[in-house]
N, CA and C atoms as an extended XYZ file, in Angstrom:
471
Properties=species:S:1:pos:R:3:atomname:S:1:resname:S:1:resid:I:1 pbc="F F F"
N         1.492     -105.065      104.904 N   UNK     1
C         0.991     -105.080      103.542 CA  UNK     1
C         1.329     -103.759      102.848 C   UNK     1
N         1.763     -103.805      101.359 N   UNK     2
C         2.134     -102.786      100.872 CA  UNK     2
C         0.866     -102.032      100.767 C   UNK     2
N         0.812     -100.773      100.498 N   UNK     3
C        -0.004      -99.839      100.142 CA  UNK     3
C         0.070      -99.270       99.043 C   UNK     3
N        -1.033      -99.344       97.935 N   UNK     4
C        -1.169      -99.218       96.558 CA  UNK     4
C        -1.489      -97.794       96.502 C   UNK     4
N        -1.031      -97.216       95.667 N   UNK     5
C        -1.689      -95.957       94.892 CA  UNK     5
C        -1.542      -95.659       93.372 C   UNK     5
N        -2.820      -94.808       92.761 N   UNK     6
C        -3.035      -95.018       91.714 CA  UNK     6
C        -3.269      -93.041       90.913 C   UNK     6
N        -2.340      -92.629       89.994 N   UNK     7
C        -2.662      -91.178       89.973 CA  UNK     7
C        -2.918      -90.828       88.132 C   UNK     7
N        -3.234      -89.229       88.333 N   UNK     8
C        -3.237      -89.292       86.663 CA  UNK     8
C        -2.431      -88.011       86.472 C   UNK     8
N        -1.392      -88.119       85.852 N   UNK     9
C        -0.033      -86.630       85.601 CA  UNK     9
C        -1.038      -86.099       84.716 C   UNK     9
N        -1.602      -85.017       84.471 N   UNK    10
C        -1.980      -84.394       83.590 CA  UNK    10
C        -1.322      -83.361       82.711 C   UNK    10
N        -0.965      -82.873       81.548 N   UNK    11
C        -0.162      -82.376       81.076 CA  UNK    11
C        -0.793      -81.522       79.908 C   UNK    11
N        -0.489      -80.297       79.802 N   UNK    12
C        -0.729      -79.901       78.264 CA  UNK    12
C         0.344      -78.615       77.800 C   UNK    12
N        -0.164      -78.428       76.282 N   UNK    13
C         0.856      -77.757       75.485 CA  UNK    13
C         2.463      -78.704       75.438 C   UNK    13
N         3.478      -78.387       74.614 N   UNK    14
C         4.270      -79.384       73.910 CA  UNK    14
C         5.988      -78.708       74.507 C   UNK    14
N         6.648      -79.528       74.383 N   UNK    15
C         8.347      -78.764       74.764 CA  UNK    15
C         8.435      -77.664       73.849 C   UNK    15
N         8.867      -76.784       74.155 N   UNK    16
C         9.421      -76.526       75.414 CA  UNK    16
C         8.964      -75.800       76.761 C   UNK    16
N         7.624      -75.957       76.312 N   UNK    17
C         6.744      -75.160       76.622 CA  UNK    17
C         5.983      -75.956       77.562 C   UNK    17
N         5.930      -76.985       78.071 N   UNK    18
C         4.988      -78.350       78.506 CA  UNK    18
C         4.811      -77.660       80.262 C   UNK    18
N         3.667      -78.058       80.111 N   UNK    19
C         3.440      -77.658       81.734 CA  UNK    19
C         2.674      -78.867       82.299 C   UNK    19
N         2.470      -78.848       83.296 N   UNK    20
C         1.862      -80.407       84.317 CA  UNK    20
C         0.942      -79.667       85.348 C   UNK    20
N        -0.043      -80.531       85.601 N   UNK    21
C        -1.019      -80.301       86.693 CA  UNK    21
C        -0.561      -80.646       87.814 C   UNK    21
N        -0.191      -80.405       89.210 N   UNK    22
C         0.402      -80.738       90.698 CA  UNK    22
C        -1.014      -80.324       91.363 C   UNK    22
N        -0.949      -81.108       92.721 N   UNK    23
C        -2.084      -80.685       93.863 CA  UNK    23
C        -1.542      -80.455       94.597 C   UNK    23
N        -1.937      -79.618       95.741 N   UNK    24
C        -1.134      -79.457       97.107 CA  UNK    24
C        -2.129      -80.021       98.113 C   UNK    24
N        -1.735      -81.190       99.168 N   UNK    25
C        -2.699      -81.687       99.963 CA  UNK    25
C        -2.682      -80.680      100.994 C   UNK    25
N        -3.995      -80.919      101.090 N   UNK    26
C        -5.083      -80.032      102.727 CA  UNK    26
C        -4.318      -80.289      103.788 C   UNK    26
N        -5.108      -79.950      104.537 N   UNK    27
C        -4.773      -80.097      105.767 CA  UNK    27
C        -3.488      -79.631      106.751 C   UNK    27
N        -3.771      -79.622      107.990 N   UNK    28
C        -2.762      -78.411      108.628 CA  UNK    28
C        -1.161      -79.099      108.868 C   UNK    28
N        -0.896      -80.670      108.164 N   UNK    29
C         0.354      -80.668      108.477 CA  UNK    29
C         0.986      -80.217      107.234 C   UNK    29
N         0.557      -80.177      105.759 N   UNK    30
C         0.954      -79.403      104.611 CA  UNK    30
C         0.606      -77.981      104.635 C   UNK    30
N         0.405      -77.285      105.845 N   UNK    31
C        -0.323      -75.819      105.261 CA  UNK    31
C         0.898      -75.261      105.136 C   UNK    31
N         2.014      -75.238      105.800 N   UNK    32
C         3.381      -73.994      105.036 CA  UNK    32
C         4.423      -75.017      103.890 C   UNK    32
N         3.797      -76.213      104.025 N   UNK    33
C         5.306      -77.018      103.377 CA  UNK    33
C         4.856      -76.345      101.356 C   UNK    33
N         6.027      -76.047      100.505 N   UNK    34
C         5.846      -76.126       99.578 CA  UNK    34
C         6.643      -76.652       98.570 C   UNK    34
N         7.809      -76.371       98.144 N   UNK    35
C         8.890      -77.083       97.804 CA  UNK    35
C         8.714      -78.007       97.832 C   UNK    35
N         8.824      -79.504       97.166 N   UNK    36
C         8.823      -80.802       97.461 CA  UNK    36
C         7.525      -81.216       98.430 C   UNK    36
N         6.072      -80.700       98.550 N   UNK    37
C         5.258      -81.140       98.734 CA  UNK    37
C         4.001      -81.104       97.509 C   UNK    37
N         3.967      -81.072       96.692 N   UNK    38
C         2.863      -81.058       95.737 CA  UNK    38
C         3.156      -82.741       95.055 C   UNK    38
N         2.173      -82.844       94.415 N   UNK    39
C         1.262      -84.147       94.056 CA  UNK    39
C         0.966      -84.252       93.071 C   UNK    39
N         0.921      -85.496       92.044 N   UNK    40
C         0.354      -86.031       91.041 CA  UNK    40
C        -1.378      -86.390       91.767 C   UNK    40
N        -2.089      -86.219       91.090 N   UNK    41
C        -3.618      -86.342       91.980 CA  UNK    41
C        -3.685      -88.128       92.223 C   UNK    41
N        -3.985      -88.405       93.249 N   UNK    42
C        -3.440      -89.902       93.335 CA  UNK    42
C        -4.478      -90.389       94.485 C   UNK    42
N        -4.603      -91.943       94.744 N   UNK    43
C        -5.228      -92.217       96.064 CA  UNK    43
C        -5.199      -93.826       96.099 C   UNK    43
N        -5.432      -94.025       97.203 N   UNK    44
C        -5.114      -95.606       97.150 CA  UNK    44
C        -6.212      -96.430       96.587 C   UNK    44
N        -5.772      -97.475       96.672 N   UNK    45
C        -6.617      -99.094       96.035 CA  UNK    45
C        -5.929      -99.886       96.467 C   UNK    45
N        -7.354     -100.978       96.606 N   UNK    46
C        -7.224     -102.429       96.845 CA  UNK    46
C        -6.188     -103.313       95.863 C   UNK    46
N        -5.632     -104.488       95.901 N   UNK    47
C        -5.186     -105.191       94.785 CA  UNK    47
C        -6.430     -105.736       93.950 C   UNK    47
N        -6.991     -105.939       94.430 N   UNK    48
C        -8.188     -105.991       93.226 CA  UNK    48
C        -9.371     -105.392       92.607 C   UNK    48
N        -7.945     -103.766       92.656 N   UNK    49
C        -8.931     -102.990       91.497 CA  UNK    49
C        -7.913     -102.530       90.831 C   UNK    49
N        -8.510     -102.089       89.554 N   UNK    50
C        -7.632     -101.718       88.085 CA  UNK    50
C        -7.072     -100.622       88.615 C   UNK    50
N        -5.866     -100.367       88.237 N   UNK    51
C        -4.868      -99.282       89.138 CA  UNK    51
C        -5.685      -97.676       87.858 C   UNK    51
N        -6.063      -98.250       86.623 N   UNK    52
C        -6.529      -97.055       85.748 CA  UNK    52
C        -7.863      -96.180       86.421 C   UNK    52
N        -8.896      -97.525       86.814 N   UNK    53
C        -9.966      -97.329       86.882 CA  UNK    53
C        -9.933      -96.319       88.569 C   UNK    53
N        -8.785      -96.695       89.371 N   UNK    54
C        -8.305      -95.850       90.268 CA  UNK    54
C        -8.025      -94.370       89.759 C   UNK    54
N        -7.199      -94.149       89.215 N   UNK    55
C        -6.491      -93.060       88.812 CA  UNK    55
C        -7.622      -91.980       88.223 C   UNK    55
N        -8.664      -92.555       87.599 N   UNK    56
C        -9.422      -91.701       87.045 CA  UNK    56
C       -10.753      -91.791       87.876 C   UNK    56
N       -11.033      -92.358       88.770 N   UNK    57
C       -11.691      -91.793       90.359 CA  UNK    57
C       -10.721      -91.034       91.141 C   UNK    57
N       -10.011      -90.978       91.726 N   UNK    58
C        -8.795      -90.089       92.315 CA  UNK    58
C        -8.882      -88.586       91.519 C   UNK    58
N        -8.424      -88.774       90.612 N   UNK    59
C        -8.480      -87.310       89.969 CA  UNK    59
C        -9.713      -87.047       89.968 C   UNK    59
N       -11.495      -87.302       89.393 N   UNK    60
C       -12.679      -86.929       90.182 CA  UNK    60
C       -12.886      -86.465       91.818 C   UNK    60
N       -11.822      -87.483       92.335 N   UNK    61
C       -12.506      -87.120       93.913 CA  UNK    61
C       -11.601      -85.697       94.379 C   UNK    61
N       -10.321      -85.549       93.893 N   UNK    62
C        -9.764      -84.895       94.523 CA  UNK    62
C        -9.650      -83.555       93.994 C   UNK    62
N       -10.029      -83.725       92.465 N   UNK    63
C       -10.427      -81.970       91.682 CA  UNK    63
C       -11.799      -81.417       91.477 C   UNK    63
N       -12.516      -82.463       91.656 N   UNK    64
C       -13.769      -82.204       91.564 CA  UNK    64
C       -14.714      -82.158       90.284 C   UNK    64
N       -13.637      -82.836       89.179 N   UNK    65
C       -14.420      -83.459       88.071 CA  UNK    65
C       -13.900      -84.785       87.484 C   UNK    65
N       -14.452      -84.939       86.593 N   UNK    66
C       -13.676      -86.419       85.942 CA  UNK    66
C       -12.793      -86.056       84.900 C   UNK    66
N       -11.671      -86.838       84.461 N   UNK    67
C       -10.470      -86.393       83.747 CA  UNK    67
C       -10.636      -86.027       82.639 C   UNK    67
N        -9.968      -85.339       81.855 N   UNK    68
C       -10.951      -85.000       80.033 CA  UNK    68
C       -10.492      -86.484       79.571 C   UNK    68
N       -11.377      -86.206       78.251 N   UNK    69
C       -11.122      -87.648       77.780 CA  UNK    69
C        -9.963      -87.500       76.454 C   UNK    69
N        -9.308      -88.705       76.343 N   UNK    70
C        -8.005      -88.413       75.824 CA  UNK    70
C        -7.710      -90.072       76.376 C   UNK    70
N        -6.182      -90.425       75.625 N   UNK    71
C        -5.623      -91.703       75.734 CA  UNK    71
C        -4.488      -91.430       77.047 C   UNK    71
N        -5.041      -93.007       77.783 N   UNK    72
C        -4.078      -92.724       79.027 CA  UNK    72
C        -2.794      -93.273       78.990 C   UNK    72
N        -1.636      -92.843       78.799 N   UNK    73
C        -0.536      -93.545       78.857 CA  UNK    73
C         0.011      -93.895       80.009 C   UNK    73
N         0.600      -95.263       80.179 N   UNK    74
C         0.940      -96.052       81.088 CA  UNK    74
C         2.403      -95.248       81.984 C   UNK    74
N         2.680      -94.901       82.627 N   UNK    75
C         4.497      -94.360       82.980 CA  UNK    75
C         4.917      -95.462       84.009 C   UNK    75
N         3.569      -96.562       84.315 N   UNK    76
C         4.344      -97.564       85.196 CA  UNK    76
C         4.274      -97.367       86.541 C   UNK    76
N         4.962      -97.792       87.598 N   UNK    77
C         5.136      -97.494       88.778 CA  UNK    77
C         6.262      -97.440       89.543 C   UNK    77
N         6.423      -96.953       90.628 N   UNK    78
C         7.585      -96.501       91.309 CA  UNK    78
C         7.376      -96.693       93.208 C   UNK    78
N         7.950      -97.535       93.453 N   UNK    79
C         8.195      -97.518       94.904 CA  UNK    79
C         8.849      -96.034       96.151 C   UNK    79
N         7.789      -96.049       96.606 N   UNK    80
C         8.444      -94.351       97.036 CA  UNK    80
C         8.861      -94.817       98.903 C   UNK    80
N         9.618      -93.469       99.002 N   UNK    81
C        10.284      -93.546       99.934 CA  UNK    81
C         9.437      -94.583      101.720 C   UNK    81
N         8.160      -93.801      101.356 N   UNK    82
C         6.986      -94.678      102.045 CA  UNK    82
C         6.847      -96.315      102.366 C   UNK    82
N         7.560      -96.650      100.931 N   UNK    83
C         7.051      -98.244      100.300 CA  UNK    83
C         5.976      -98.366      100.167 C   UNK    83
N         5.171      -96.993       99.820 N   UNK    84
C         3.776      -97.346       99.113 CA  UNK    84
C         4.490      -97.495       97.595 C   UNK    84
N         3.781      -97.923       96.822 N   UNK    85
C         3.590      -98.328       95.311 CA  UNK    85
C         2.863      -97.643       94.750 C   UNK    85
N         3.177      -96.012       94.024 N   UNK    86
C         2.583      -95.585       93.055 CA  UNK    86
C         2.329      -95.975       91.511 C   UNK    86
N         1.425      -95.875       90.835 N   UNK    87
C         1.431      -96.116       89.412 CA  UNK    87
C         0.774      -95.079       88.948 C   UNK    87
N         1.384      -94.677       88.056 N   UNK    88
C         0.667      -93.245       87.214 CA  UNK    88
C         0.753      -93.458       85.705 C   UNK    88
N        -0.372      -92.474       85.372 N   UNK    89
C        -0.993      -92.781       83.917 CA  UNK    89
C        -1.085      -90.692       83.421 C   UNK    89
N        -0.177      -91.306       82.319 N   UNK    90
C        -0.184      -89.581       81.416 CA  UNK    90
C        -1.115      -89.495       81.082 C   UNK    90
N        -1.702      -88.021       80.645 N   UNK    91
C        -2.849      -87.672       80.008 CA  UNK    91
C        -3.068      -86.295       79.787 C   UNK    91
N        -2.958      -86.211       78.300 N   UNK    92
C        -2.869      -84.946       77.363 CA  UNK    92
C        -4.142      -83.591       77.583 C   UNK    92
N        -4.606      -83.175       78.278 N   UNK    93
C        -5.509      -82.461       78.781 CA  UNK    93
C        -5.729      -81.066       79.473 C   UNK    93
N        -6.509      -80.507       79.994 N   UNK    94
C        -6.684      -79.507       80.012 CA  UNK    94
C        -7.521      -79.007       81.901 C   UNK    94
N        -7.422      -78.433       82.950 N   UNK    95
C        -8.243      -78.495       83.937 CA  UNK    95
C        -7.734      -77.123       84.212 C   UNK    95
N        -8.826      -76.244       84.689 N   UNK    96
C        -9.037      -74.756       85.466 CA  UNK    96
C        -8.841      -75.342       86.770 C   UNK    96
N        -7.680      -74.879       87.301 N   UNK    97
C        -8.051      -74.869       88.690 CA  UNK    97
C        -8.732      -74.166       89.732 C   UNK    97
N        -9.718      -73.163       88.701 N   UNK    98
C       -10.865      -72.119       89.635 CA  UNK    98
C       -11.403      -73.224       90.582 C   UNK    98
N       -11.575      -74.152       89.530 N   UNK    99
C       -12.617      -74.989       89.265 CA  UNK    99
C       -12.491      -76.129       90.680 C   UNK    99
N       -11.732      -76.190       91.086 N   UNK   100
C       -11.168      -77.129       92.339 CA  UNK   100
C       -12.551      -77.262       92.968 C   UNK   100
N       -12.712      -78.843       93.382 N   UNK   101
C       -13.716      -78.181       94.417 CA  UNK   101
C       -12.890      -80.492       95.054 C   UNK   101
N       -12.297      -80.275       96.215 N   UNK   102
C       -11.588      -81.614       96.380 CA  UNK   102
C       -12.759      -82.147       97.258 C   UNK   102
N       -12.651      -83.524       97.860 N   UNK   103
C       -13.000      -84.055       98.909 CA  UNK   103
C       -12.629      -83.922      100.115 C   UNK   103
N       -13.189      -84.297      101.179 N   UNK   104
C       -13.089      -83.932      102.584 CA  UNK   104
C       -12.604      -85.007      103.187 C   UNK   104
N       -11.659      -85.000      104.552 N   UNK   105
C       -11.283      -85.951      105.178 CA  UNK   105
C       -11.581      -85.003      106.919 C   UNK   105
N       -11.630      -85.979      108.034 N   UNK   106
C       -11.565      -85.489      109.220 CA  UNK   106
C       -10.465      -85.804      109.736 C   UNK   106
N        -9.978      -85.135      111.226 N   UNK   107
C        -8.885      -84.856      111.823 CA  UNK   107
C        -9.379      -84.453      112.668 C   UNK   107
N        -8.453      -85.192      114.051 N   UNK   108
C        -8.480      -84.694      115.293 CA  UNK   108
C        -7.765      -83.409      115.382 C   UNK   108
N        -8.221      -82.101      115.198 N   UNK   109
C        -6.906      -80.786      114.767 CA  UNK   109
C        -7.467      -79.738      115.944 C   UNK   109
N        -6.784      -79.040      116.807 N   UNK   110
C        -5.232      -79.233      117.040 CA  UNK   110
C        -4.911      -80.872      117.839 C   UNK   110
N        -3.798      -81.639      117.619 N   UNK   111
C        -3.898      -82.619      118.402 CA  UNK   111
C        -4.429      -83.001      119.938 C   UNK   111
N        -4.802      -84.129      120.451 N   UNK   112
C        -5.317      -84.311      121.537 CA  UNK   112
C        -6.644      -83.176      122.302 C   UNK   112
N        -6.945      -82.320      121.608 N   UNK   113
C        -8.163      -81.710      121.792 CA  UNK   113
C        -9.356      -82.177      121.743 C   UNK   113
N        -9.218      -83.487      121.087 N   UNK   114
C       -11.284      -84.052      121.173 CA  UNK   114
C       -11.772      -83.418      120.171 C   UNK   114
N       -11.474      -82.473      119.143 N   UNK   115
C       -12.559      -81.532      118.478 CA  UNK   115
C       -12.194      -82.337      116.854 C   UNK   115
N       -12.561      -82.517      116.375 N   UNK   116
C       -12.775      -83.324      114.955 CA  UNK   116
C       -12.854      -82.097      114.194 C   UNK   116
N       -12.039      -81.658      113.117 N   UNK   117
C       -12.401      -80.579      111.887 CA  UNK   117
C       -11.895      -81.201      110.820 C   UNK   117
N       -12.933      -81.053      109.637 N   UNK   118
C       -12.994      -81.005      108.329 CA  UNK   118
C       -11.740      -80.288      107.536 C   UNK   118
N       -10.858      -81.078      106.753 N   UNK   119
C        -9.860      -80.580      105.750 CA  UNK   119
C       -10.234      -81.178      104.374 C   UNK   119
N        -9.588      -80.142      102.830 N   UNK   120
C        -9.951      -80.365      101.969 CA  UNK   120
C        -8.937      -82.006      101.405 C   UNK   120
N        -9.002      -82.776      101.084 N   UNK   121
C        -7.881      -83.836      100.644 CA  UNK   121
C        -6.715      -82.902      100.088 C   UNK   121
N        -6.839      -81.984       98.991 N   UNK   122
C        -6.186      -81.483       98.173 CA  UNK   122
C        -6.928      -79.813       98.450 C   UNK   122
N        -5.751      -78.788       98.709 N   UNK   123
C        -6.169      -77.430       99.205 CA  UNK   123
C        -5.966      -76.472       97.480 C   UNK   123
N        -5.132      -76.972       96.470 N   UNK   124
C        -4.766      -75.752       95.418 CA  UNK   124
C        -4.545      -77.224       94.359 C   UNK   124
N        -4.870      -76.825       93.125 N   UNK   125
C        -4.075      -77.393       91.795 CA  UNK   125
C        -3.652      -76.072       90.901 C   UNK   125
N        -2.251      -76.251       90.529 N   UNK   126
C        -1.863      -75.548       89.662 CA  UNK   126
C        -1.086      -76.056       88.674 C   UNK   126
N        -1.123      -75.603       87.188 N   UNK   127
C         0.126      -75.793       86.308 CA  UNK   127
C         1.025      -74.922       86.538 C   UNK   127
N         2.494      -75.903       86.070 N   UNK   128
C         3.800      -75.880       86.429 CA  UNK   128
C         4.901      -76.115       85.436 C   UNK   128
N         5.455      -74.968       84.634 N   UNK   129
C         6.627      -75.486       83.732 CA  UNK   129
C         7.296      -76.612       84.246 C   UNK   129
N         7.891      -77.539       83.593 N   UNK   130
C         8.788      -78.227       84.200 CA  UNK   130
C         9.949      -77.776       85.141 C   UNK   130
N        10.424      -77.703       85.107 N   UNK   131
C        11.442      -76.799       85.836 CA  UNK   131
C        11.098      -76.704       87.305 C   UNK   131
N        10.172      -75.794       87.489 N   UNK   132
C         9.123      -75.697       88.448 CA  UNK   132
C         8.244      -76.727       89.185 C   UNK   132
N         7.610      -77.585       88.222 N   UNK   133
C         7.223      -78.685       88.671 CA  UNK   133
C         8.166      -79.771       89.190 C   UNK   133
N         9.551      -80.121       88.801 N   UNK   134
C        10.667      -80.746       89.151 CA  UNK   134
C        11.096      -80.217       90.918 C   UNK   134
N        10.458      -78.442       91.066 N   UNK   135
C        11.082      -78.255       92.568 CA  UNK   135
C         9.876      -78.786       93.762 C   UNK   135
N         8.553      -78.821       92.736 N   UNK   136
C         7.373      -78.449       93.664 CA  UNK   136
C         6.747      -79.653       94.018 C   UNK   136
N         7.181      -80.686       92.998 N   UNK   137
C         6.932      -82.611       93.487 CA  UNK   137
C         7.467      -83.013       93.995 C   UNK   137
N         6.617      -83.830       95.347 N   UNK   138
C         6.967      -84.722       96.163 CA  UNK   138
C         8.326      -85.416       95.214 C   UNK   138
N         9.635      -85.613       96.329 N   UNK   139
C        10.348      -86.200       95.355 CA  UNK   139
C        10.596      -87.313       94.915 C   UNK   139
N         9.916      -88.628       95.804 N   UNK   140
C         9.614      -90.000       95.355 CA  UNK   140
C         8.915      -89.752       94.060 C   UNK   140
N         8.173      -88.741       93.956 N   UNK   141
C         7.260      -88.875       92.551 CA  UNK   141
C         7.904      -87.837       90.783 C   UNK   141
N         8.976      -87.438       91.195 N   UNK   142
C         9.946      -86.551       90.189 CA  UNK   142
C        10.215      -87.901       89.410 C   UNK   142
N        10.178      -88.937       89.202 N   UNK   143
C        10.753      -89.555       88.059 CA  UNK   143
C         9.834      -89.930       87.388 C   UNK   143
N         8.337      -89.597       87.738 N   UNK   144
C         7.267      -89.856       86.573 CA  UNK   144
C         7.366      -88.271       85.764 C   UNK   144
N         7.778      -87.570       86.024 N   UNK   145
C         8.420      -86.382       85.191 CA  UNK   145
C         9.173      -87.054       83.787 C   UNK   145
N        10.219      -87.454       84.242 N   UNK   146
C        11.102      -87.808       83.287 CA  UNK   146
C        10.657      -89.127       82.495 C   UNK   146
N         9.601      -89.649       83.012 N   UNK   147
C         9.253      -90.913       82.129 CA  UNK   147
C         7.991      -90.175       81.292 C   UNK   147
N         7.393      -89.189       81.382 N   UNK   148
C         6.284      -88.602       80.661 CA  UNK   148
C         7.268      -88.262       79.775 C   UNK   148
N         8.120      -87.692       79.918 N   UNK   149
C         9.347      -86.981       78.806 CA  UNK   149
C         9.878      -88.231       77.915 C   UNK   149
N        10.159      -89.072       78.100 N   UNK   150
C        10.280      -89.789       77.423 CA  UNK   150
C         9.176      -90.916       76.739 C   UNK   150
N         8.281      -90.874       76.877 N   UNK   151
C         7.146      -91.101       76.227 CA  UNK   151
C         6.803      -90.122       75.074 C   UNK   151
N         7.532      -88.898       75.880 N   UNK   152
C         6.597      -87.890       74.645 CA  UNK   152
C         7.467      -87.558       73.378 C   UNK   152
N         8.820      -87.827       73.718 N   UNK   153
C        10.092      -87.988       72.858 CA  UNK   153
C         9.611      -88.942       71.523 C   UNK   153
N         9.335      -90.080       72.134 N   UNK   154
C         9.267      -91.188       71.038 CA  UNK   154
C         7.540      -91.175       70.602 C   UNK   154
N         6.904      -90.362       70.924 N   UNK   155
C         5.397      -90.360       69.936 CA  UNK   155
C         5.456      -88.913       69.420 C   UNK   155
N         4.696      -88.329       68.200 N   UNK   156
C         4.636      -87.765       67.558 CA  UNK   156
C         3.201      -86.988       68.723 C   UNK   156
N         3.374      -85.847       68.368 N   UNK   157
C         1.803      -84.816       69.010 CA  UNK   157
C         1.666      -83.588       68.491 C   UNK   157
């Protein structure tokens, strides 16, 4: 069965100047990767739940508030290297990443040890010129880059 996921690109200020919100996931198999490991804030769902109503729990669970409010634009979805099924939703907004505070997952860490420890889902959020954000996203997920860009081409802001 495929595996659904549902995220929210967050974005503010305008070209050429536009910067994006990325997460970097927890835990000790992401602790040195950086380049091509950061994240649109994202998490899975069932098929019978609203992929929106996802996206804006996901970004609550994993930054530690709920998304500002603002209109969500659709960018669609994209099959990633995984064959999970992402869908992501733009959104014109604003988040401190002092402010992080993610959810917790467990792990058997170091492997085969028996000892269970606590990791954050998501360890850092930061904004990212494009440019930057183009080196620092997962790269199944770099073409919701270019579809926010073209959304933002054809509406006025």
């Amino acid at each position: 069965m495929t595996k659904l996921s549902a995220g929210t690109l967050l974005y503010r200020g305008s070209l050429p100047a536009l910067e994006l919100l990325l997460v970097h996931p927890g835990g000790p198999f992401w602790a040195k990767k950086d380049l091509g490991a950061w994240s649109i804030p994202k998490g899975e769902y069932a098929t019978d739940e609203d992929p929106l109503t996802v996206a804006r729990r996901e970004f609550a669970e994993e930054l530690g508030s709920p998304p500002p409010q603002g209109e969500f634009v659709d960018l669609g979805e994209l099959k990633q290297p995984s064959r999970k099924i992402i869908t992501v939703f733009a959104l014109r907004g604003d988040f401190e990443p002092a402010t992080l505070q993610s959810n917790r997952f467990e792990l058997e860490w170091p492997p085969r040890s028996g000892r269970l420890q606590s990791f954050p889902e998501v360890d850092r959020a930061q904004w990212f010129a494009l440019a930057e954000a183009r080196r620092k996203i997962q790269p199944g997920q770099e073409p919701f880059i270019d579809r926010l860009l073209e959304q933002l081409a054809g509406r006025p802001h």
